[in-house]
Amino acid sequence: MTLYSGLVFDMARQQFQVIADYLEMPEDERDRLLFPKRAIAVACPIHRDDGSTAVLHGYRVQHHLTLGPTKGGTRFAPDLRLGEVAALAIWMSWKCALTGLPYGGAKGGVAVDPSALSRRELENLSRRYMQEMIPFVGPHTDVMAPDMGTNEQIMAWFMDTYSMYQGKTVTEIVTGKPVASGGTEGRREATGRGVGFLVERACQKIGMKPQGATAIVQGFGNVGSVAAQSLAERGMRIVGASDHTASYYNPRGLDVAALTKHAAKHGVLRGFSNELACDPRDLLTSPCDVLVPAAVERVIDADIAARMQCRILAEAANGPTMPEADLVLNERRKEIFVIPDILCNAGGVVVSYFEWVQDLQQFFWDEAEVMSKLYHVLQRAFTQVMTRAERDKVAHRTAAMAIGVQKVREAKRTRGLFP
Ligand code: NAD
């Protein structure tokens, strides 16, 4: 019997079993590594604009504190469940360990559709959620960041709320803040730019020129839109793009700057074009060199994996590929180069770490310094994953997760088990 359930948690657990088997981990060690240290559930009552009161359900899961504080995003999404939050926290742990950050993973959020709230209601909810979390978070305990449905403004409200209760400004309590409130240069773009950087490394590895290559991006929020720009800057043609409201395909290439402008103005891609609209179900299996899922979990099942026509799968979203699809991708290893999520989207948490370090020191870097340090960390992680995968002849996901799991395991082993 466990607190955690649902398809996303089952997926994180299945992936972990694959790694534990590969590492020949004794059964009695597995639960200690897999199950989160803490899970917090809160009710967040807020005043609605019409004078009524609504109660929304919030969560925070802290996976382990073995290497330092926990770190992870905050998701505002209508169907958010504790199991999904736990899975995302677990993935964050392997990601932080893979990239060498002194953190355990965390994740949190509220089951809410943020687009259905007014700005005032969203501020009320953000502040109340942070206020409920104050006993459980802190700059050396658990540091929040943005994720789906949250943004820089919400991080600024989180920071302000926490600071008001402390009686002083505590910028290091969250990352992904606006630069004007103690954020770092480059954080907003970090995840998408990291995707662009790693796709370029993958191109080198398979001997494909980025110039003139084609890409499809699913999801056009923070990560997807910047990833599309970053690939376009490398000379790629973005032939497909979608969000939850619309899907577009143009073999001659979409105008990424115009799409970004439209999304910034309207909040969604809907209404961009009638002629270029396509069936969203076809997008992931349409021909392209680089496929970038940058939206939600579990969008690639075994059937889609068998029909995908890309040469590089760059997993910008967390958990886009189901374990049964992994079996298919394993068979297609020579055709499709997978950049697994915990590597592909790690740019976000790496620059969040830089933001935390700068806030703690009150010593700020310029954007060029942030980016060069980010690419250094991503290059190191990419090389480690390639070396491990080639040495042991395992899938890139197995190599990446094994490096992360092993680091956490080693830290737990050397620290021992209290008491
Ligand atoms: P966001 O809220 O800014 O954007 C999400 C996008 O996905 C939106 O365009 C939305 O319309 C779209 N979308 C939702 N459901 C969809 C569907 N069924 N089909 C197509 N599009 C759909 O979120 P984000 O911050 O860009 O996060 C996207 C993914 O990247 C998530 O998996 C998140 O966990 C992951 N991620 C984000 C960061 C970060 O720094 N923001 C870091 C690492 C990983």
Coordinates of C-alpha atoms and ligand atoms in Angstrom, one line a residue:
M1 CA 0.0 0.0 0.0
T2 CA 1.4 3.4 -0.9
L3 CA 0.2 7.0 -0.9
Y4 CA 1.1 7.3 -4.5
S5 CA -0.9 6.1 -7.5
G6 CA -1.7 6.8 -11.1
L7 CA -0.1 6.2 -14.5
V8 CA 2.7 8.8 -14.1
F9 CA 3.8 7.4 -10.8
D10 CA 3.7 3.9 -12.1
M11 CA 5.9 5.0 -15.0
A12 CA 8.5 6.5 -12.7
R13 CA 8.4 3.3 -10.6
Q14 CA 8.8 1.1 -13.7
Q15 CA 11.7 3.1 -15.0
F16 CA 13.4 2.9 -11.6
Q17 CA 13.0 -0.9 -11.5
V18 CA 14.8 -1.1 -14.9
I19 CA 17.7 0.9 -13.5
A20 CA 17.7 -1.1 -10.2
D21 CA 17.9 -4.3 -12.1
Y22 CA 20.6 -3.0 -14.4
L23 CA 22.6 -1.9 -11.3
E24 CA 21.9 -5.3 -9.6
M25 CA 20.5 -3.4 -6.6
P26 CA 19.4 -5.6 -3.6
E27 CA 15.6 -5.5 -3.1
D28 CA 15.8 -4.0 0.4
E29 CA 17.7 -1.0 -1.0
R30 CA 15.1 -0.1 -3.6
D31 CA 12.3 1.4 -1.6
R32 CA 14.7 3.7 0.3
L33 CA 15.8 5.2 -3.0
L34 CA 12.5 5.3 -4.7
F35 CA 9.9 6.6 -2.2
P36 CA 9.7 10.3 -1.4
K37 CA 10.8 11.5 2.0
R38 CA 7.8 13.8 2.5
A39 CA 4.5 14.6 0.8
I40 CA 2.5 17.6 1.9
A41 CA -1.1 18.2 0.9
V42 CA -2.8 21.5 1.6
A43 CA -6.2 23.1 1.0
C44 CA -5.9 26.7 -0.4
P45 CA -9.1 28.7 0.2
I46 CA -9.3 31.9 -2.0
H47 CA -11.7 34.7 -2.5
R48 CA -13.1 34.7 -6.1
D49 CA -13.9 37.9 -7.8
D50 CA -17.6 37.3 -7.6
G51 CA -17.4 37.2 -3.8
S52 CA -17.6 33.5 -3.4
T53 CA -14.9 31.3 -1.8
A54 CA -13.1 28.4 -3.6
V55 CA -10.9 25.8 -2.1
L56 CA -8.1 24.4 -4.3
H57 CA -5.9 21.5 -3.5
G58 CA -2.1 21.9 -3.4
Y59 CA 0.8 19.5 -3.0
R60 CA 4.5 19.4 -2.5
V61 CA 6.6 16.3 -2.6
Q62 CA 10.3 16.3 -1.4
H63 CA 12.0 13.2 -2.7
H64 CA 15.3 13.1 -0.7
L65 CA 17.5 15.5 1.3
T66 CA 20.6 13.4 1.1
L67 CA 22.7 15.8 -1.1
G68 CA 21.3 19.2 0.1
P69 CA 17.9 20.9 -0.1
T70 CA 15.3 19.7 -2.5
K71 CA 14.6 21.6 -5.7
G72 CA 11.7 21.5 -8.1
G73 CA 9.0 23.2 -10.1
T74 CA 5.4 24.2 -9.2
R75 CA 2.7 23.0 -11.6
F76 CA -0.7 24.6 -11.9
A77 CA -2.8 22.1 -13.9
P78 CA -6.5 21.0 -13.6
D79 CA -5.8 17.3 -13.3
L80 CA -2.8 17.4 -11.0
R81 CA -2.6 14.5 -8.6
L82 CA -0.2 13.5 -5.8
G83 CA 1.2 10.5 -7.8
E84 CA 2.1 12.7 -10.7
V85 CA 3.8 15.2 -8.4
A86 CA 5.8 12.4 -6.7
A87 CA 6.9 11.0 -10.1
L88 CA 8.1 14.5 -11.2
A89 CA 10.0 14.9 -7.9
I90 CA 11.7 11.5 -8.4
W91 CA 12.8 12.4 -11.9
M92 CA 14.1 15.7 -10.6
S93 CA 16.4 13.8 -8.2
W94 CA 18.0 11.8 -11.0
K95 CA 18.3 14.9 -13.1
C96 CA 20.0 17.0 -10.3
A97 CA 22.4 14.1 -9.6
L98 CA 23.2 13.6 -13.3
T99 CA 24.1 17.2 -13.7
G100 CA 26.1 17.3 -10.4
L101 CA 23.8 19.7 -8.5
P102 CA 23.8 19.6 -4.7
Y103 CA 20.0 18.9 -4.5
G104 CA 17.4 16.3 -4.1
G105 CA 14.3 16.5 -6.3
A106 CA 11.0 18.1 -5.4
K107 CA 7.8 19.0 -7.2
G108 CA 4.6 20.8 -6.2
G109 CA 1.5 22.4 -7.5
V110 CA -2.1 23.1 -7.4
A111 CA -5.0 21.3 -9.1
V112 CA -6.3 24.3 -11.0
D113 CA -6.7 25.7 -14.5
P114 CA -4.8 28.9 -14.2
S115 CA -6.3 30.3 -17.4
A116 CA -9.7 30.2 -15.6
L117 CA -8.6 32.6 -12.9
S118 CA -8.4 36.3 -13.0
R119 CA -5.0 37.9 -12.3
R120 CA -6.2 38.8 -8.8
E121 CA -7.4 35.3 -8.1
L122 CA -4.2 33.8 -9.4
E123 CA -2.2 36.1 -7.1
N124 CA -4.4 35.1 -4.1
L125 CA -3.9 31.4 -4.9
S126 CA -0.1 31.7 -5.4
R127 CA 0.3 33.6 -2.1
R128 CA -2.0 31.3 -0.2
Y129 CA -0.2 28.2 -1.6
M130 CA 3.2 29.6 -0.5
Q131 CA 1.9 30.6 2.9
E132 CA 0.6 27.0 3.5
M133 CA 4.1 25.7 2.5
I134 CA 6.1 28.0 4.7
P135 CA 6.6 25.3 7.5
F136 CA 8.0 22.9 4.9
V137 CA 10.3 24.9 2.6
G138 CA 13.3 27.2 3.0
P139 CA 16.5 28.2 1.1
H140 CA 18.3 25.2 2.7
T141 CA 15.3 22.8 2.8
D142 CA 13.3 23.1 -0.4
V143 CA 13.5 25.7 -3.2
M144 CA 10.6 26.1 -5.6
A145 CA 10.7 27.0 -9.3
P146 CA 8.2 27.4 -12.2
D147 CA 6.8 24.5 -14.2
M148 CA 3.7 24.1 -16.4
G149 CA 1.1 26.8 -15.7
T150 CA 3.3 29.0 -13.6
N151 CA 5.7 31.7 -14.5
E152 CA 8.1 34.5 -13.3
Q153 CA 5.3 36.6 -11.9
I154 CA 4.0 33.7 -9.7
M155 CA 7.6 33.1 -8.5
A156 CA 7.8 36.8 -7.5
W157 CA 4.6 36.4 -5.5
F158 CA 6.0 33.3 -3.8
M159 CA 9.2 35.1 -2.9
D160 CA 7.3 38.2 -1.7
T161 CA 4.9 36.1 0.5
Y162 CA 7.7 34.1 2.1
S163 CA 9.8 37.3 2.7
M164 CA 6.8 39.1 4.3
Y165 CA 6.6 36.3 6.9
Q166 CA 10.3 36.3 7.5
G167 CA 10.4 40.1 7.9
K168 CA 13.2 40.4 5.4
T169 CA 13.8 39.7 1.7
V170 CA 14.7 36.1 1.0
T171 CA 15.2 35.9 -2.7
E172 CA 16.9 32.5 -2.5
I173 CA 13.6 30.8 -1.5
V174 CA 12.5 30.4 -5.2
T175 CA 14.2 30.5 -8.6
G176 CA 12.8 31.5 -11.9
K177 CA 11.9 35.0 -10.6
P178 CA 12.0 38.1 -12.7
V179 CA 15.5 39.6 -12.9
A180 CA 14.1 42.7 -11.3
S181 CA 13.3 40.7 -8.1
G182 CA 16.5 38.8 -7.7
G183 CA 16.2 36.4 -10.6
T184 CA 19.1 35.5 -12.9
E185 CA 19.8 36.5 -16.5
G186 CA 19.0 33.6 -18.8
R187 CA 16.6 31.5 -16.5
R188 CA 13.5 32.0 -18.6
E189 CA 15.3 30.8 -21.7
A190 CA 17.5 28.2 -20.0
T191 CA 15.5 25.0 -20.6
G192 CA 14.8 25.7 -24.3
R193 CA 18.3 26.8 -25.0
G194 CA 19.6 23.7 -23.3
V195 CA 17.5 21.7 -25.6
G196 CA 19.0 23.5 -28.7
F197 CA 22.5 22.9 -27.4
L198 CA 21.9 19.2 -26.8
V199 CA 20.2 18.7 -30.1
E200 CA 23.3 20.2 -31.8
R201 CA 25.5 17.7 -29.8
A202 CA 23.3 14.9 -30.9
C203 CA 23.5 16.1 -34.6
Q204 CA 27.3 15.9 -34.3
K205 CA 27.1 12.4 -32.9
I206 CA 25.0 11.1 -35.7
G207 CA 26.7 13.1 -38.4
M208 CA 23.7 15.3 -39.3
K209 CA 24.1 19.0 -40.1
P210 CA 21.7 21.2 -38.1
Q211 CA 21.5 23.7 -41.1
G212 CA 18.5 22.7 -43.2
A213 CA 17.4 19.9 -40.8
T214 CA 13.7 19.9 -39.9
A215 CA 12.0 19.9 -36.5
I216 CA 8.6 19.5 -34.9
V217 CA 7.8 21.0 -31.5
Q218 CA 4.8 19.8 -29.4
G219 CA 3.9 22.4 -26.8
F220 CA 4.6 26.1 -27.2
G221 CA 5.0 27.4 -23.7
N222 CA 8.1 28.5 -22.0
V223 CA 10.2 25.4 -23.0
G224 CA 8.7 24.7 -26.5
S225 CA 8.8 28.2 -27.8
V226 CA 12.4 28.9 -26.7
A227 CA 13.5 25.4 -28.0
A228 CA 11.9 26.2 -31.4
Q229 CA 13.7 29.6 -31.5
S230 CA 17.0 28.0 -30.4
L231 CA 16.7 25.3 -33.1
A232 CA 15.8 27.9 -35.8
E233 CA 18.9 29.9 -34.7
R234 CA 20.9 26.8 -35.6
G235 CA 19.5 26.9 -39.1
M236 CA 16.8 24.3 -38.6
R237 CA 13.4 24.6 -40.3
I238 CA 10.5 24.2 -37.8
V239 CA 7.9 22.4 -39.9
G240 CA 5.4 21.6 -37.1
A241 CA 4.3 23.3 -33.8
S242 CA 1.4 22.8 -31.5
D243 CA -0.1 23.6 -28.1
H244 CA -3.3 22.4 -26.4
T245 CA -5.4 24.6 -28.7
A246 CA -4.0 24.2 -32.2
S247 CA -1.5 22.3 -34.4
Y248 CA 0.3 23.6 -37.4
Y249 CA 2.4 22.0 -40.1
N250 CA 4.2 23.5 -43.0
P251 CA 6.9 21.5 -44.9
R252 CA 8.5 24.8 -46.0
G253 CA 8.9 25.9 -42.4
L254 CA 6.8 27.9 -39.9
D255 CA 7.7 31.5 -39.0
V256 CA 8.8 30.9 -35.4
A257 CA 9.1 34.6 -34.5
A258 CA 5.5 35.2 -35.7
L259 CA 4.3 32.1 -33.7
T260 CA 6.0 33.3 -30.6
K261 CA 4.5 36.8 -31.0
H262 CA 1.1 35.3 -31.5
A263 CA 1.4 33.1 -28.4
A264 CA 2.7 36.0 -26.3
K265 CA -0.2 38.2 -27.4
H266 CA -3.1 35.6 -27.1
G267 CA -1.6 33.2 -24.6
V268 CA -2.3 30.3 -27.1
L269 CA -1.5 29.3 -30.7
R270 CA -5.2 29.1 -31.7
G271 CA -6.0 31.6 -34.4
F272 CA -2.5 31.8 -35.9
S273 CA -3.5 30.3 -39.3
N274 CA -6.4 28.3 -40.9
E275 CA -4.4 27.0 -43.9
L276 CA -1.6 25.5 -41.8
A277 CA -3.8 23.7 -39.3
C278 CA -3.2 20.0 -39.0
D279 CA -4.5 17.1 -36.9
P280 CA -2.5 17.1 -33.6
R281 CA -2.6 13.3 -33.6
D282 CA -0.4 13.3 -36.7
L283 CA 2.2 15.7 -35.5
L284 CA 4.4 13.3 -33.6
T285 CA 4.6 10.8 -36.4
S286 CA 5.1 13.3 -39.3
P287 CA 8.5 13.3 -41.0
C288 CA 11.1 15.4 -39.4
D289 CA 14.8 15.2 -38.4
V290 CA 14.2 16.4 -34.8
L291 CA 11.1 15.7 -32.7
V292 CA 10.7 17.8 -29.6
P293 CA 7.8 16.9 -27.2
A294 CA 7.7 19.9 -24.9
A295 CA 4.2 19.7 -23.3
V296 CA 3.0 16.9 -21.0
E297 CA 3.8 13.4 -19.9
R298 CA 2.9 10.2 -21.7
V299 CA 2.4 11.4 -25.2
I300 CA 4.5 8.7 -26.9
D301 CA 3.1 5.2 -26.6
A302 CA 4.4 2.0 -28.3
D303 CA 2.3 2.6 -31.4
I304 CA 3.6 6.2 -31.9
A305 CA 7.2 5.1 -31.1
A306 CA 6.9 2.5 -33.9
R307 CA 5.6 5.1 -36.4
M308 CA 7.8 8.1 -35.5
Q309 CA 9.9 9.3 -38.5
C310 CA 12.5 11.4 -36.7
R311 CA 16.2 10.9 -36.3
I312 CA 16.5 12.6 -32.9
L313 CA 13.9 12.5 -30.2
A314 CA 14.7 15.5 -27.8
E315 CA 12.5 15.0 -24.7
A316 CA 12.1 18.6 -23.6
A317 CA 9.0 17.7 -21.5
N318 CA 9.2 15.5 -18.4
G319 CA 8.2 11.9 -19.0
P320 CA 6.8 12.2 -22.5
T321 CA 7.8 8.6 -23.4
M322 CA 6.0 5.6 -21.8
P323 CA 8.0 2.6 -20.7
E324 CA 6.4 0.4 -23.5
A325 CA 7.5 3.0 -26.0
D326 CA 11.0 2.7 -24.6
L327 CA 11.0 -1.0 -25.6
V328 CA 10.2 0.0 -29.2
L329 CA 12.8 2.8 -29.2
N330 CA 15.4 0.3 -27.9
E331 CA 14.8 -1.8 -31.0
R332 CA 15.1 1.4 -33.1
R333 CA 18.2 2.6 -31.4
K334 CA 20.2 2.8 -34.6
E335 CA 17.5 4.9 -36.3
I336 CA 16.4 7.2 -33.5
F337 CA 18.8 9.0 -31.2
V338 CA 17.0 9.7 -27.9
I339 CA 18.0 12.6 -25.6
P340 CA 16.3 11.5 -22.5
D341 CA 14.2 14.0 -20.5
I342 CA 16.5 14.2 -17.4
L343 CA 19.3 15.3 -19.7
C344 CA 17.4 17.2 -22.4
N345 CA 15.5 19.6 -20.2
A346 CA 18.1 19.9 -17.4
G347 CA 19.0 23.4 -18.5
G348 CA 16.2 24.8 -16.4
V349 CA 17.3 23.4 -13.1
V350 CA 21.0 24.1 -13.8
V351 CA 20.3 27.8 -14.3
S352 CA 17.9 27.7 -11.3
Y353 CA 20.9 26.4 -9.3
F354 CA 23.0 29.3 -10.6
E355 CA 20.2 31.7 -9.5
W356 CA 20.2 30.2 -6.0
V357 CA 24.0 30.5 -5.8
Q358 CA 23.9 34.1 -7.0
D359 CA 21.1 35.0 -4.5
L360 CA 22.9 33.4 -1.6
Q361 CA 26.0 35.4 -2.4
Q362 CA 24.3 38.5 -3.6
F363 CA 26.8 38.5 -6.5
F364 CA 25.3 38.5 -10.0
W365 CA 26.6 37.2 -13.3
D366 CA 25.9 38.5 -16.8
E367 CA 24.0 36.4 -19.3
A368 CA 27.1 35.3 -21.2
E369 CA 28.6 33.9 -18.0
V370 CA 25.4 32.1 -17.1
M371 CA 25.1 30.6 -20.6
S372 CA 28.7 29.5 -20.8
K373 CA 28.5 27.8 -17.4
L374 CA 25.2 26.1 -18.4
Y375 CA 26.7 24.7 -21.6
H376 CA 29.7 23.4 -19.7
V377 CA 27.5 21.5 -17.3
L378 CA 25.3 20.1 -20.1
Q379 CA 28.3 19.1 -22.2
R380 CA 29.7 17.2 -19.2
A381 CA 26.4 15.4 -18.6
F382 CA 26.0 14.6 -22.3
T383 CA 29.5 13.1 -22.5
Q384 CA 29.0 11.0 -19.3
V385 CA 25.7 9.6 -20.7
M386 CA 27.3 8.8 -24.1
T387 CA 30.3 7.1 -22.5
R388 CA 28.1 5.0 -20.2
A389 CA 25.7 4.0 -23.0
E390 CA 28.5 3.0 -25.3
R391 CA 30.4 1.1 -22.6
D392 CA 27.5 -0.9 -21.4
K393 CA 25.5 -1.0 -24.7
V394 CA 22.4 0.4 -22.9
A395 CA 19.8 2.9 -24.0
H396 CA 20.6 6.6 -23.3
R397 CA 17.7 6.8 -20.8
T398 CA 19.2 3.8 -18.9
A399 CA 22.6 5.4 -18.9
A400 CA 21.4 8.8 -17.8
M401 CA 19.2 7.5 -15.0
A402 CA 21.8 5.0 -13.8
I403 CA 24.3 7.8 -13.3
G404 CA 21.8 9.8 -11.3
V405 CA 20.6 6.9 -9.2
Q406 CA 24.1 5.7 -8.5
K407 CA 25.1 9.2 -7.2
V408 CA 22.2 9.3 -4.8
R409 CA 22.8 5.7 -3.8
E410 CA 26.4 6.4 -3.0
A411 CA 25.6 9.4 -1.0
K412 CA 23.0 7.5 1.1
R413 CA 25.5 4.6 1.5
T414 CA 28.3 6.8 2.8
R415 CA 26.1 8.9 5.1
G416 CA 24.5 5.7 6.5
L417 CA 21.0 5.2 7.8
F418 CA 19.8 7.2 10.8
P419 CA 19.6 6.2 13.7
Ligands
NAD1 P1 4.1 26.0 -20.1 O1 2.9 25.9 -19.2 O2 4.8 27.2 -20.3 O3 3.7 25.4 -21.5 C1 3.1 24.1 -21.7 C2 2.7 24.1 -23.2 O4 2.2 22.8 -23.5 C3 1.6 25.0 -23.6 O5 1.9 25.6 -24.8 C4 0.4 24.1 -23.6 O6 -0.7 24.6 -24.5 C5 1.0 22.9 -24.2 N1 0.2 21.7 -24.0 C6 -0.4 21.2 -22.9 N2 -1.1 20.1 -23.2 C7 -0.8 19.8 -24.5 C8 -1.2 18.7 -25.4 N3 -1.9 17.7 -25.0 N4 -0.7 18.8 -26.7 C9 0.1 19.8 -27.1 N5 0.4 20.8 -26.3 C10 0.0 20.8 -25.1 O7 5.0 24.8 -19.5 P2 6.6 24.7 -19.7 O8 7.3 25.3 -18.5 O9 7.0 25.0 -21.1 O10 6.8 23.1 -19.5 C11 6.6 22.2 -20.5 C12 7.2 20.8 -20.2 O11 8.6 21.0 -19.9 C13 6.7 20.2 -18.9 O12 6.7 18.8 -19.0 C14 7.6 20.6 -17.8 O13 7.6 19.8 -16.7 C15 8.9 20.5 -18.6 N6 10.0 21.3 -18.0 C16 9.9 22.7 -17.8 C17 11.0 23.4 -17.3 C18 10.9 24.9 -17.2 O14 12.0 25.5 -16.9 N7 9.8 25.6 -17.3 C19 12.1 22.8 -17.0 C20 12.2 21.4 -17.2 C21 11.2 20.7 -17.7

